Short mmCIF file of C-alpha atoms and ligand atoms in Angstrom, two decimals:
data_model
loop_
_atom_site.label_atom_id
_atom_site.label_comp_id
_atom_site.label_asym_id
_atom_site.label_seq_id
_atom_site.Cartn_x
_atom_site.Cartn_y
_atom_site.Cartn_z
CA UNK A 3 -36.47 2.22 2.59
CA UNK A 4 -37.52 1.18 -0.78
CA UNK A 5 -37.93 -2.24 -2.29
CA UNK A 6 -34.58 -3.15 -3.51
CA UNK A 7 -33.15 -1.88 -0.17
CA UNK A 8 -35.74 -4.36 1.98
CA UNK A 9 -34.64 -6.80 -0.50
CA UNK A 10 -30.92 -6.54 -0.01
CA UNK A 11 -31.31 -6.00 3.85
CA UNK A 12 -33.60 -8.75 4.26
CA UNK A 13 -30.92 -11.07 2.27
CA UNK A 14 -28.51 -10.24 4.77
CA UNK A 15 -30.19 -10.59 7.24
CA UNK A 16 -31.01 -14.33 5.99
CA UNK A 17 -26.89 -15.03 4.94
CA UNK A 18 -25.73 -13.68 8.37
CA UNK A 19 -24.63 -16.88 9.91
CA UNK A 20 -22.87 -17.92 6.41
CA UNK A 21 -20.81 -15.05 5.90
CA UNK A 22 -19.91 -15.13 9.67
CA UNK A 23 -19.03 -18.86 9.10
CA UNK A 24 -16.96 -18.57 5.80
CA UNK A 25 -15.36 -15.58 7.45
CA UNK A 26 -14.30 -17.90 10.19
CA UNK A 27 -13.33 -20.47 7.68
CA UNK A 28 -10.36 -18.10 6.27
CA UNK A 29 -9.24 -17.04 9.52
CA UNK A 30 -8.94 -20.92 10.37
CA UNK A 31 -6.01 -21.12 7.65
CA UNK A 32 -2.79 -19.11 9.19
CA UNK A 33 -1.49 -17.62 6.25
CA UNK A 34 0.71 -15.62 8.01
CA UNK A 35 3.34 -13.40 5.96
CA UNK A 36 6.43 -14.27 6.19
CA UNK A 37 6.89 -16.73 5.61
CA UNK A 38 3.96 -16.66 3.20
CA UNK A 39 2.17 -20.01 4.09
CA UNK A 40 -1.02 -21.71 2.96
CA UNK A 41 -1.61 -19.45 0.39
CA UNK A 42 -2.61 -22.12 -2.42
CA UNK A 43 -5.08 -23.80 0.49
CA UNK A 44 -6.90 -20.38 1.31
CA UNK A 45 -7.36 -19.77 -3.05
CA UNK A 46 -8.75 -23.27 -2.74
CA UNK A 47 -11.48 -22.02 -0.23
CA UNK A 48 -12.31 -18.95 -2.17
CA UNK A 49 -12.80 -20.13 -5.20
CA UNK A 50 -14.70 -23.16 -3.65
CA UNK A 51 -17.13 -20.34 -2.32
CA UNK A 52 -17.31 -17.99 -5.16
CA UNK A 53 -20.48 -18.02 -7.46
CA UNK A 54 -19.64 -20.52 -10.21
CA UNK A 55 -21.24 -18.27 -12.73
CA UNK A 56 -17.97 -15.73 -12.51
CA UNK A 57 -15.15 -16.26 -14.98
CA UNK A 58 -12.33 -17.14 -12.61
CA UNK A 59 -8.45 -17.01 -13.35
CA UNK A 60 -5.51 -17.64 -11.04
CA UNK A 61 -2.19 -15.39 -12.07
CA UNK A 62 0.64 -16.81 -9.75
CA UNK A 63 3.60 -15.38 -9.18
CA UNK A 64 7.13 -17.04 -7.62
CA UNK A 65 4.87 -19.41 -6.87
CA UNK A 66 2.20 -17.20 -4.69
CA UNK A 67 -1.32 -17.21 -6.80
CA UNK A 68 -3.71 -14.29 -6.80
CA UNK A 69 -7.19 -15.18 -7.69
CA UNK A 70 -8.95 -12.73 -10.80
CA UNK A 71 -12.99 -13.24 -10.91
CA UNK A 72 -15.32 -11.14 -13.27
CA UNK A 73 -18.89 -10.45 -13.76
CA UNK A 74 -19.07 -9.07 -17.03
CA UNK A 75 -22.65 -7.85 -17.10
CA UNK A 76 -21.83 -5.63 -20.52
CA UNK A 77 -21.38 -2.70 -19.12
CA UNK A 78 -18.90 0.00 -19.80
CA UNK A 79 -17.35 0.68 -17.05
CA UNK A 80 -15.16 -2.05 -14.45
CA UNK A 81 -15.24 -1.69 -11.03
CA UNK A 82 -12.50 -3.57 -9.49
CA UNK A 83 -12.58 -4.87 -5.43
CA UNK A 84 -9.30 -5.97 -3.95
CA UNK A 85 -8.32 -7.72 -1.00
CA UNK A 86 -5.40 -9.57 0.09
CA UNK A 87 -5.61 -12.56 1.96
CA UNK A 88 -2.22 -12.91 3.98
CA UNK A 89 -1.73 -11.63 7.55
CA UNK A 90 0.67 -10.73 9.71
CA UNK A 91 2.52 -13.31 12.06
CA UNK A 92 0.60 -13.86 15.40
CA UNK A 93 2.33 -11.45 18.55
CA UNK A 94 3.23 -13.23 21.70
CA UNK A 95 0.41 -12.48 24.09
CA UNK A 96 -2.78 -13.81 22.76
CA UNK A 97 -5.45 -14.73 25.06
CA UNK A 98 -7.35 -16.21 22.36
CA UNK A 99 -6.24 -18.65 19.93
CA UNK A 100 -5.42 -16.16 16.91
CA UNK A 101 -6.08 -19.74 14.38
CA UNK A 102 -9.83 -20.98 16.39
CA UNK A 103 -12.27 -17.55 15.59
CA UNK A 104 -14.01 -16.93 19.06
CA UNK A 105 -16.96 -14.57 19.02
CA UNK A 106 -17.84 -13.10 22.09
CA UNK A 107 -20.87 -10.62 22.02
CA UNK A 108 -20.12 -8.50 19.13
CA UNK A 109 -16.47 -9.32 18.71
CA UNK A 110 -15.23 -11.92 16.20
CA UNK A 111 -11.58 -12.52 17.32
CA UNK A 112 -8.40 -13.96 15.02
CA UNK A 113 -5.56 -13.28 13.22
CA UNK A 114 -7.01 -11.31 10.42
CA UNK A 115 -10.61 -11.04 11.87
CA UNK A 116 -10.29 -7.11 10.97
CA UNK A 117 -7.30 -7.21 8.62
CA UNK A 118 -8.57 -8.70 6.51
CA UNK A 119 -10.23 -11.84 6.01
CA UNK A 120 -13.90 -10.48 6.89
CA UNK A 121 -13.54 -8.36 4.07
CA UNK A 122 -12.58 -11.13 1.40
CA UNK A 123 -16.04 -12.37 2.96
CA UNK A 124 -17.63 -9.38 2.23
CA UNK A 125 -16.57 -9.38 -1.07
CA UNK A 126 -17.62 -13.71 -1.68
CA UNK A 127 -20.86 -12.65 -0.04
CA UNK A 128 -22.42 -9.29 -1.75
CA UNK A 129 -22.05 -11.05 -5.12
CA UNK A 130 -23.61 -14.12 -4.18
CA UNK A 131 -26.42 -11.95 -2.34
CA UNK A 132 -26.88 -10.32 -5.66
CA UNK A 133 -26.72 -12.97 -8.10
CA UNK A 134 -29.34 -14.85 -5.61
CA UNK A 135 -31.50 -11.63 -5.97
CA UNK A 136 -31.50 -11.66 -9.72
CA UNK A 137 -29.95 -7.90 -9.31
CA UNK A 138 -27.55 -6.68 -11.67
CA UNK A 139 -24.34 -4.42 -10.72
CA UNK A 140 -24.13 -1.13 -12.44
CA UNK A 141 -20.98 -1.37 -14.06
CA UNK A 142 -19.19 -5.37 -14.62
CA UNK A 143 -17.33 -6.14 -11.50
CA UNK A 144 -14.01 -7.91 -11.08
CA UNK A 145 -12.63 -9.13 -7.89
CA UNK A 146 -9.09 -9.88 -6.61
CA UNK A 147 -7.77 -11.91 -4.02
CA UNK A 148 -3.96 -11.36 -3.49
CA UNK A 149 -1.20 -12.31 -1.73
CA UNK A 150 1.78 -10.68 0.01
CA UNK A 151 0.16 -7.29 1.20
CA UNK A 152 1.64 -7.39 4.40
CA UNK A 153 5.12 -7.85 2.85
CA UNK A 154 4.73 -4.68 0.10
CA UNK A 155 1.82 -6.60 -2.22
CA UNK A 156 4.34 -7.19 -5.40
CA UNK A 157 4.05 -10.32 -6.45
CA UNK A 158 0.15 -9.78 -5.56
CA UNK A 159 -1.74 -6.76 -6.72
CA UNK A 160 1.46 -5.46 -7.76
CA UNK A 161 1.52 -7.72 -10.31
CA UNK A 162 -1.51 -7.88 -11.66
CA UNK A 163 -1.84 -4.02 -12.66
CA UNK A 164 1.81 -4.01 -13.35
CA UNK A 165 1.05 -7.29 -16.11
CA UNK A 166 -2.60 -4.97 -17.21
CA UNK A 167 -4.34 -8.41 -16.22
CA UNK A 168 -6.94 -6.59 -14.66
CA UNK A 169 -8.18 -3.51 -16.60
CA UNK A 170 -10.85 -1.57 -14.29
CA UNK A 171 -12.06 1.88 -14.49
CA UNK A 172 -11.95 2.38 -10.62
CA UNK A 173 -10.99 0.23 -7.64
CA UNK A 174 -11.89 -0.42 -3.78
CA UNK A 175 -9.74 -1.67 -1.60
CA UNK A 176 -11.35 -3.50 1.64
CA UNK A 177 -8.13 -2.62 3.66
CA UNK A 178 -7.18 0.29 6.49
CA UNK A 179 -9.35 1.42 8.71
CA UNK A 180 -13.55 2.13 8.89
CA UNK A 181 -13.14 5.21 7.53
CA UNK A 182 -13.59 6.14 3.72
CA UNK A 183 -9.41 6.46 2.80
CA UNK A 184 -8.63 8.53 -0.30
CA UNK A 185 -4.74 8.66 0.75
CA UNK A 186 -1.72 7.10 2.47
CA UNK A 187 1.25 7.70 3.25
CA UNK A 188 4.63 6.58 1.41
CA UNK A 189 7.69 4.76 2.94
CA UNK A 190 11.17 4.55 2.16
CA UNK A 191 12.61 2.31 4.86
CA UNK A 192 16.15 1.76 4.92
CA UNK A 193 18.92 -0.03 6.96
CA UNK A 194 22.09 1.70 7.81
CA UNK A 195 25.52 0.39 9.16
CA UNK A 196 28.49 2.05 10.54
CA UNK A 197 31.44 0.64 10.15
CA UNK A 198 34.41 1.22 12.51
CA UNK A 199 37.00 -0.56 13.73
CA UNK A 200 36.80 -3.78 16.37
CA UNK A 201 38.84 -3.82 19.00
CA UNK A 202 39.87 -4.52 22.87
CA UNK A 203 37.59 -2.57 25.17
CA UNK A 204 40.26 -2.18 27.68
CA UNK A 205 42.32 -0.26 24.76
CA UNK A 206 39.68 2.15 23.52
CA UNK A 207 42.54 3.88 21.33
CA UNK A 208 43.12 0.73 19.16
CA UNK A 209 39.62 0.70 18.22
CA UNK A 210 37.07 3.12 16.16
CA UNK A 211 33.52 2.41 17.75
CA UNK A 212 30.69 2.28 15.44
CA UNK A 213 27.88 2.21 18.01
CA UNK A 214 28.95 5.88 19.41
CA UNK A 215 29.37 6.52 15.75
CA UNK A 216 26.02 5.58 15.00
CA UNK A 217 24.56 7.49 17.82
CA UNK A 218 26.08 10.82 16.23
CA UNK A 219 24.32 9.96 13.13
CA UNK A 220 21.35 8.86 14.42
CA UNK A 221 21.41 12.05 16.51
CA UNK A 222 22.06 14.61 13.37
CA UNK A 223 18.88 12.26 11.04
CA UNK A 224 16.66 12.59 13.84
CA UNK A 225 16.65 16.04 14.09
CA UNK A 226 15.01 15.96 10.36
CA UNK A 227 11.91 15.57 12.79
CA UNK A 228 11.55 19.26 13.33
CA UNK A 229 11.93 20.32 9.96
CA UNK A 230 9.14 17.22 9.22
CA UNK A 231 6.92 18.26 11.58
CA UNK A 232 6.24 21.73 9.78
CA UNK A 233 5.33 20.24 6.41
CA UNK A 234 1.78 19.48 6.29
CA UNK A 235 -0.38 17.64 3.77
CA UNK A 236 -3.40 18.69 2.36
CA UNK A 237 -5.03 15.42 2.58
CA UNK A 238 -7.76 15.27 5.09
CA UNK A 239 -6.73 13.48 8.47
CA UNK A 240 -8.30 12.46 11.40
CA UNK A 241 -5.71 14.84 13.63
CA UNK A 242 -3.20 17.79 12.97
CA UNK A 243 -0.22 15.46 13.75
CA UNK A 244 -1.06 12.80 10.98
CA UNK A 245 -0.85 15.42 8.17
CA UNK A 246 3.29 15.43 8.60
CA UNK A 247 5.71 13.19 7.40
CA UNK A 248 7.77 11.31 9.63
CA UNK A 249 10.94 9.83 10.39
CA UNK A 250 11.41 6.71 13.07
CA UNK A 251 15.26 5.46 13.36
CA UNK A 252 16.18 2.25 15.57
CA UNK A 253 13.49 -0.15 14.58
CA UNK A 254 15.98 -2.46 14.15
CA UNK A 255 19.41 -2.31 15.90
CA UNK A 256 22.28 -4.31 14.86
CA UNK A 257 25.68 -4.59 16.44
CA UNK A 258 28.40 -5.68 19.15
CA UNK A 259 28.20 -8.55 20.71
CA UNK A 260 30.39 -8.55 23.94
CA UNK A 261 30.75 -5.33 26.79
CA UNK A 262 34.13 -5.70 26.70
CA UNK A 263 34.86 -5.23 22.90
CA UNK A 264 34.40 -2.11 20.91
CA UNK A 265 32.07 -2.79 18.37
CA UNK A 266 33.25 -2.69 14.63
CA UNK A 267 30.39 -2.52 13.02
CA UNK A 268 26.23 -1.12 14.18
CA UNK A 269 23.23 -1.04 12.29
CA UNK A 270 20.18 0.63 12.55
CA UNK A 271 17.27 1.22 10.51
CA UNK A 272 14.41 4.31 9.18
CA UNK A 273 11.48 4.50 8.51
CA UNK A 274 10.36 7.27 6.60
CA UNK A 275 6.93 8.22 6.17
CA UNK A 276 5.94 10.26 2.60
CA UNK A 277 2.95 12.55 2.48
CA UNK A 278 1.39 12.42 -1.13
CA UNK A 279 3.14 15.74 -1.72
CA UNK A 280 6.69 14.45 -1.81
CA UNK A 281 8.27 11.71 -3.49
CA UNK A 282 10.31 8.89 -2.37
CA UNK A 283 13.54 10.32 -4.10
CA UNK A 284 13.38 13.52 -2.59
CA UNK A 285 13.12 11.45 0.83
CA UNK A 286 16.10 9.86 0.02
CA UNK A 287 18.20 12.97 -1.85
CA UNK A 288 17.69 14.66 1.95
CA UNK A 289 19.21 11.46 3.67
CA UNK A 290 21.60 10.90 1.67
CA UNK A 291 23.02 14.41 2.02
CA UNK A 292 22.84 14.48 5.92
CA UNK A 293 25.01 11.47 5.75
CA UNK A 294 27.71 12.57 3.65
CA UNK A 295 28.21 15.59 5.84
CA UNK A 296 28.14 13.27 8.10
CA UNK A 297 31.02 11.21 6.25
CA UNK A 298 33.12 14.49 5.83
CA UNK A 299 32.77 15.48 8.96
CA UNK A 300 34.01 12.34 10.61
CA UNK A 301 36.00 10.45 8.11
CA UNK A 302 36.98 7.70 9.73
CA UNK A 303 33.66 6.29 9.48
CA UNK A 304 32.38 4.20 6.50
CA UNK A 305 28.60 3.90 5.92
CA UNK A 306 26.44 1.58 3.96
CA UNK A 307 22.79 1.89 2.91
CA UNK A 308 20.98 -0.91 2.15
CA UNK A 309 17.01 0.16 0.98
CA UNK A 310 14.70 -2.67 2.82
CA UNK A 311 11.43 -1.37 1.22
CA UNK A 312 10.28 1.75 -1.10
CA UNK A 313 6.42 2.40 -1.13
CA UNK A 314 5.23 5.71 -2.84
CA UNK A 315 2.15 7.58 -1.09
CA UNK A 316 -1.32 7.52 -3.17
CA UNK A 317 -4.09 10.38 -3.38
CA UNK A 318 -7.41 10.17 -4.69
CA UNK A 319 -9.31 13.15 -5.18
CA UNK A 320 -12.33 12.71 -2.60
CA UNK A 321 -14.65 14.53 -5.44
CA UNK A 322 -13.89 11.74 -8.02
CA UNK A 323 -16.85 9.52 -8.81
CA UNK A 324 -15.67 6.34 -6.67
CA UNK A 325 -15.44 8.49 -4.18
CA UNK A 326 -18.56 10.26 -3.82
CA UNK A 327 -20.20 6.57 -4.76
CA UNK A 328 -18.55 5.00 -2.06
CA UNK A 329 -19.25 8.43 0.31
CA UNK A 330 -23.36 7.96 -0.42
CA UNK A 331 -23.41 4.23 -0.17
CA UNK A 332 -22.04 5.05 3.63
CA UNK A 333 -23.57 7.66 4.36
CA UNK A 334 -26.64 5.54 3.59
CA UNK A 335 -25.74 2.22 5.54
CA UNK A 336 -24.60 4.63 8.67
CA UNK A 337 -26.99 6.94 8.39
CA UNK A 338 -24.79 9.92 9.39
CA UNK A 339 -22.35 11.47 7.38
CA UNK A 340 -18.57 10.26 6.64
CA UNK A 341 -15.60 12.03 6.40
CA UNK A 342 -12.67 11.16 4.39
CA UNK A 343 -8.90 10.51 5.36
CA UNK A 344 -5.34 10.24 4.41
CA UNK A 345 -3.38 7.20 6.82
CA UNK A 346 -0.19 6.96 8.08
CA UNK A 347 0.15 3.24 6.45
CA UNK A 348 0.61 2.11 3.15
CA UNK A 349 -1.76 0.06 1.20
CA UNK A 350 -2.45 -2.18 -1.73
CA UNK A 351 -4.33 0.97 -3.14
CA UNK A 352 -1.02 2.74 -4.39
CA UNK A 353 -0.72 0.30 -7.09
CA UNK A 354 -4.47 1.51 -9.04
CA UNK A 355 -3.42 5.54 -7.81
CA UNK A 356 0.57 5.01 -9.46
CA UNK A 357 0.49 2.35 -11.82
CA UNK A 358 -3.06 1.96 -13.23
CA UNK A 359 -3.47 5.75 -12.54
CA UNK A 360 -7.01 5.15 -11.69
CA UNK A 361 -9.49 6.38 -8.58
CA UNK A 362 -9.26 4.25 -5.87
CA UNK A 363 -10.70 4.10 -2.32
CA UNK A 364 -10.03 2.25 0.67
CA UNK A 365 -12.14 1.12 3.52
CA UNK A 366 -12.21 -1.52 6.03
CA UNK A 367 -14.65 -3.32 9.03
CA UNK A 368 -14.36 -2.03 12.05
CA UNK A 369 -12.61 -3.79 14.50
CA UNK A 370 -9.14 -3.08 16.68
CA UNK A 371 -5.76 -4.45 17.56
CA UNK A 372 -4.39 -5.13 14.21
CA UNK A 373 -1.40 -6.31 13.83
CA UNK A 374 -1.44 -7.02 17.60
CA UNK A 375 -2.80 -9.13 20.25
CA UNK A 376 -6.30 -10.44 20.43
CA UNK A 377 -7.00 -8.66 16.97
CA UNK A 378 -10.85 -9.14 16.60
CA UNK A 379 -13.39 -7.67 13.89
CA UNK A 380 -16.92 -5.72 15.03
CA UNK A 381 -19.52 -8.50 13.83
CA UNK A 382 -22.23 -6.01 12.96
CA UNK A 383 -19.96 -4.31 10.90
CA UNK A 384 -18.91 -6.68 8.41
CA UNK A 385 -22.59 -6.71 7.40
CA UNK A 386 -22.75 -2.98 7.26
CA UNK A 387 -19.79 -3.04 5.07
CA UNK A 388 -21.48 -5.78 2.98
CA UNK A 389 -24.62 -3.40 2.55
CA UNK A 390 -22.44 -0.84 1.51
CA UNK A 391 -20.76 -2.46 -0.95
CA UNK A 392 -23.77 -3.63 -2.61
CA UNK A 393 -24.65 -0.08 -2.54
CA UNK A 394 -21.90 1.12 -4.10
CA UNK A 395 -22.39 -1.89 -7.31
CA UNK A 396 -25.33 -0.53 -8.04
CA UNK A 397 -24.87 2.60 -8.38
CA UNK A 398 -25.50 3.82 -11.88
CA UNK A 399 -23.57 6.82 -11.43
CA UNK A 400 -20.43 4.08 -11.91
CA UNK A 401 -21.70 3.45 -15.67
CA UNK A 402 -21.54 7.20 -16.99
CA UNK A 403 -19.16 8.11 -19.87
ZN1 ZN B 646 -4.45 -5.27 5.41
#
């Protein structure tokens, strides 16, 4: 190890027990999404913690703020680090208290231990380790702490490329999984209702059922599966099976209310998943075919689509400078080398890839159960991930033309 590296590691080392703390600190305010709660209270804390020095601005939108904070150091390039501070509602069968962090061993638990208030830390922390160092970044450095990830990230990060208040050259996002993402998947998720006819049960005749209706359709768009299956990205995955795009019907079910009346009306929703190579609007051309046949074929049927959520899939090439910066900086911290990887969720990152059409990168502590039960975070891996983020600031590959 060289100097600067002993330097860094031994600051670390030293800020341990604060970064654990503050980490804690965020996962102590539920800001579960929806509803979207205590968002303005968990700004508060950041920008409370963050280096005073930074020139901090809060963009709000419909009320929800999303905090901005830049260290211009004059250089030419911007690299931008995201995060979004919401979580997911707690599930039902916690046996900690998802709101009062526990650490046990190596395991920090709570709602958003993994996912992902450790990495807003992460982010406070490796610019306060390197102002206190007197160590420049490579390239000027803006952060962003948004809101409203978990619900599609559009009045958060969303809006702040979509507005050009933040103007990077490249972009991290602190989100996913502990391994270096250069691609997700789309979604088009959509709700669908049959509508028939109500009537007595005892007089099936009277009555046009949409549940058995529904069933037939549901039937014909599932079968989309084996054509889905066959298509394969190019993106790198961590198994064959992830490379497809998918289709998922019944997440949601809808309809009748009583066993002895036919129901008039049943709805059930899709979730498609889109591999970088496809577009949302093809996803949705293919759909909307299979359901007028559908229509024709049994006309006394009428069917609505309602769209609940459109996400388009992002790529980065894994050869672009972020990501071979971001590759060396882990392969450094780990000490073995990384592989890249395409996920079957959709993240923040789209946003840089489609609208500020800019490299971006994803990558996340290590931890497990998110978005489930007794989520909890891998302690010695939020200060890995601050080492390599450090790493990545100062690399002066970053500041080339
Ligand atoms: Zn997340």
């Amino acid at each position: 190890m060289n100097h600067l590296e002993n330097q860094i590691s031994g600051k670390i080392e030293k800020q341990k027990e604060k970064i654990l703390q503050f980490t804690k600190e965020l996962i102590k305010i539920p800001t579960q999404n929806p509803p979207g709660e205590n968002y303005d209270k968990i700004v508060g804390l950041i920008k409370k913690e963050l280096d005073s020095d930074l020139e901090i601005k809060i963009y709000s939108k419909n009320d929800k703020p999303n905090l901005v904070a830049k260290w211009n150091v004059g250089a030419k390039k911007t690299l931008h680090i995201n995060g979004h501070y919401d979580v997911v509602p707690i599930t039902t069968n916690w046996k900690h208290n998802p709101f009062i962090p526990e650490i046990e061993g190596n395991k920090l638990f709570g709602r958003g231990s993994q996912d992902m208030k450790s990495g807003l830390a992460i982010m406070v922390y490796s610019i306060k380790i390197l102002k206190e160092l007197n160590i420049r970044p490579a390239c000027n450095i803006e952060l962003s702490f948004t809101c409203d990830e978990e619900s599609g990230g559009i009045d958060g990060l969303g809006f702040l490329v979509k507005n050009k208040l933040i103007k990077p050259d490249y972009a991290l996002v602190l989100d996913g999984v502990n391994q270096i993402t250069n691609a997700h998947k789309g979604v088009l998720a959509l709700e669908i209702t049959v509508i028939g006819k109500s009537a007595h049960a005892a007089w099936p005749s009277r009555g046009i059922n949409a549940f058995t209706g529904a069933c037939k359709l549901a039937g014909e768009l599932n079968s989309l599966n084996d054509k889905l299956t066959k298509i394969k990205s190019k993106c790198e995955t961590e198994d064959e099976i992830t490379k497809s795009p998918t289709i998922v019907l019944g997440g949601v079910t809808i309809g009748g209310n009583k066993f002895n009346t036919i129901p008039g009306e049943f709805s059930f929703t899709i979730d498609r998943r889109i591999i970088p190579e496809e577009k949302i609007s093809d996803a949705k051309t293919q759909i909307n075919k299979m359901i007028d046949t559908f229509k024709k074929n049994n006309p006394e049927y009428k069917i609505k689509i309602k769209t609940l959520l459109e996400a388009e899939p992002a790529s980065t090439d894994k050869n672009s400078r972020i990501g071979k910066v971001f590759f060396d900086a882990v392969k450094k911290v780990k000490r073995k080398t990384p592989s890249f990887t395409m996920i079957s969720g959709f993240l923040d990152m789209r946003f840089f890839v489609n609208n500020a059409k800019i490299d971006c990168i994803a990558y996340c502590a290590r931890g497990e159960n998110l978005h489930g039960d007794d989520e909890f975070v891998y302690i010695d891996s939020i200060f890995d991930n601050t080492k390599i983020l450090i790493y990545t600031m100062l690399d002066q590959e970053l500041n080339k033309k």
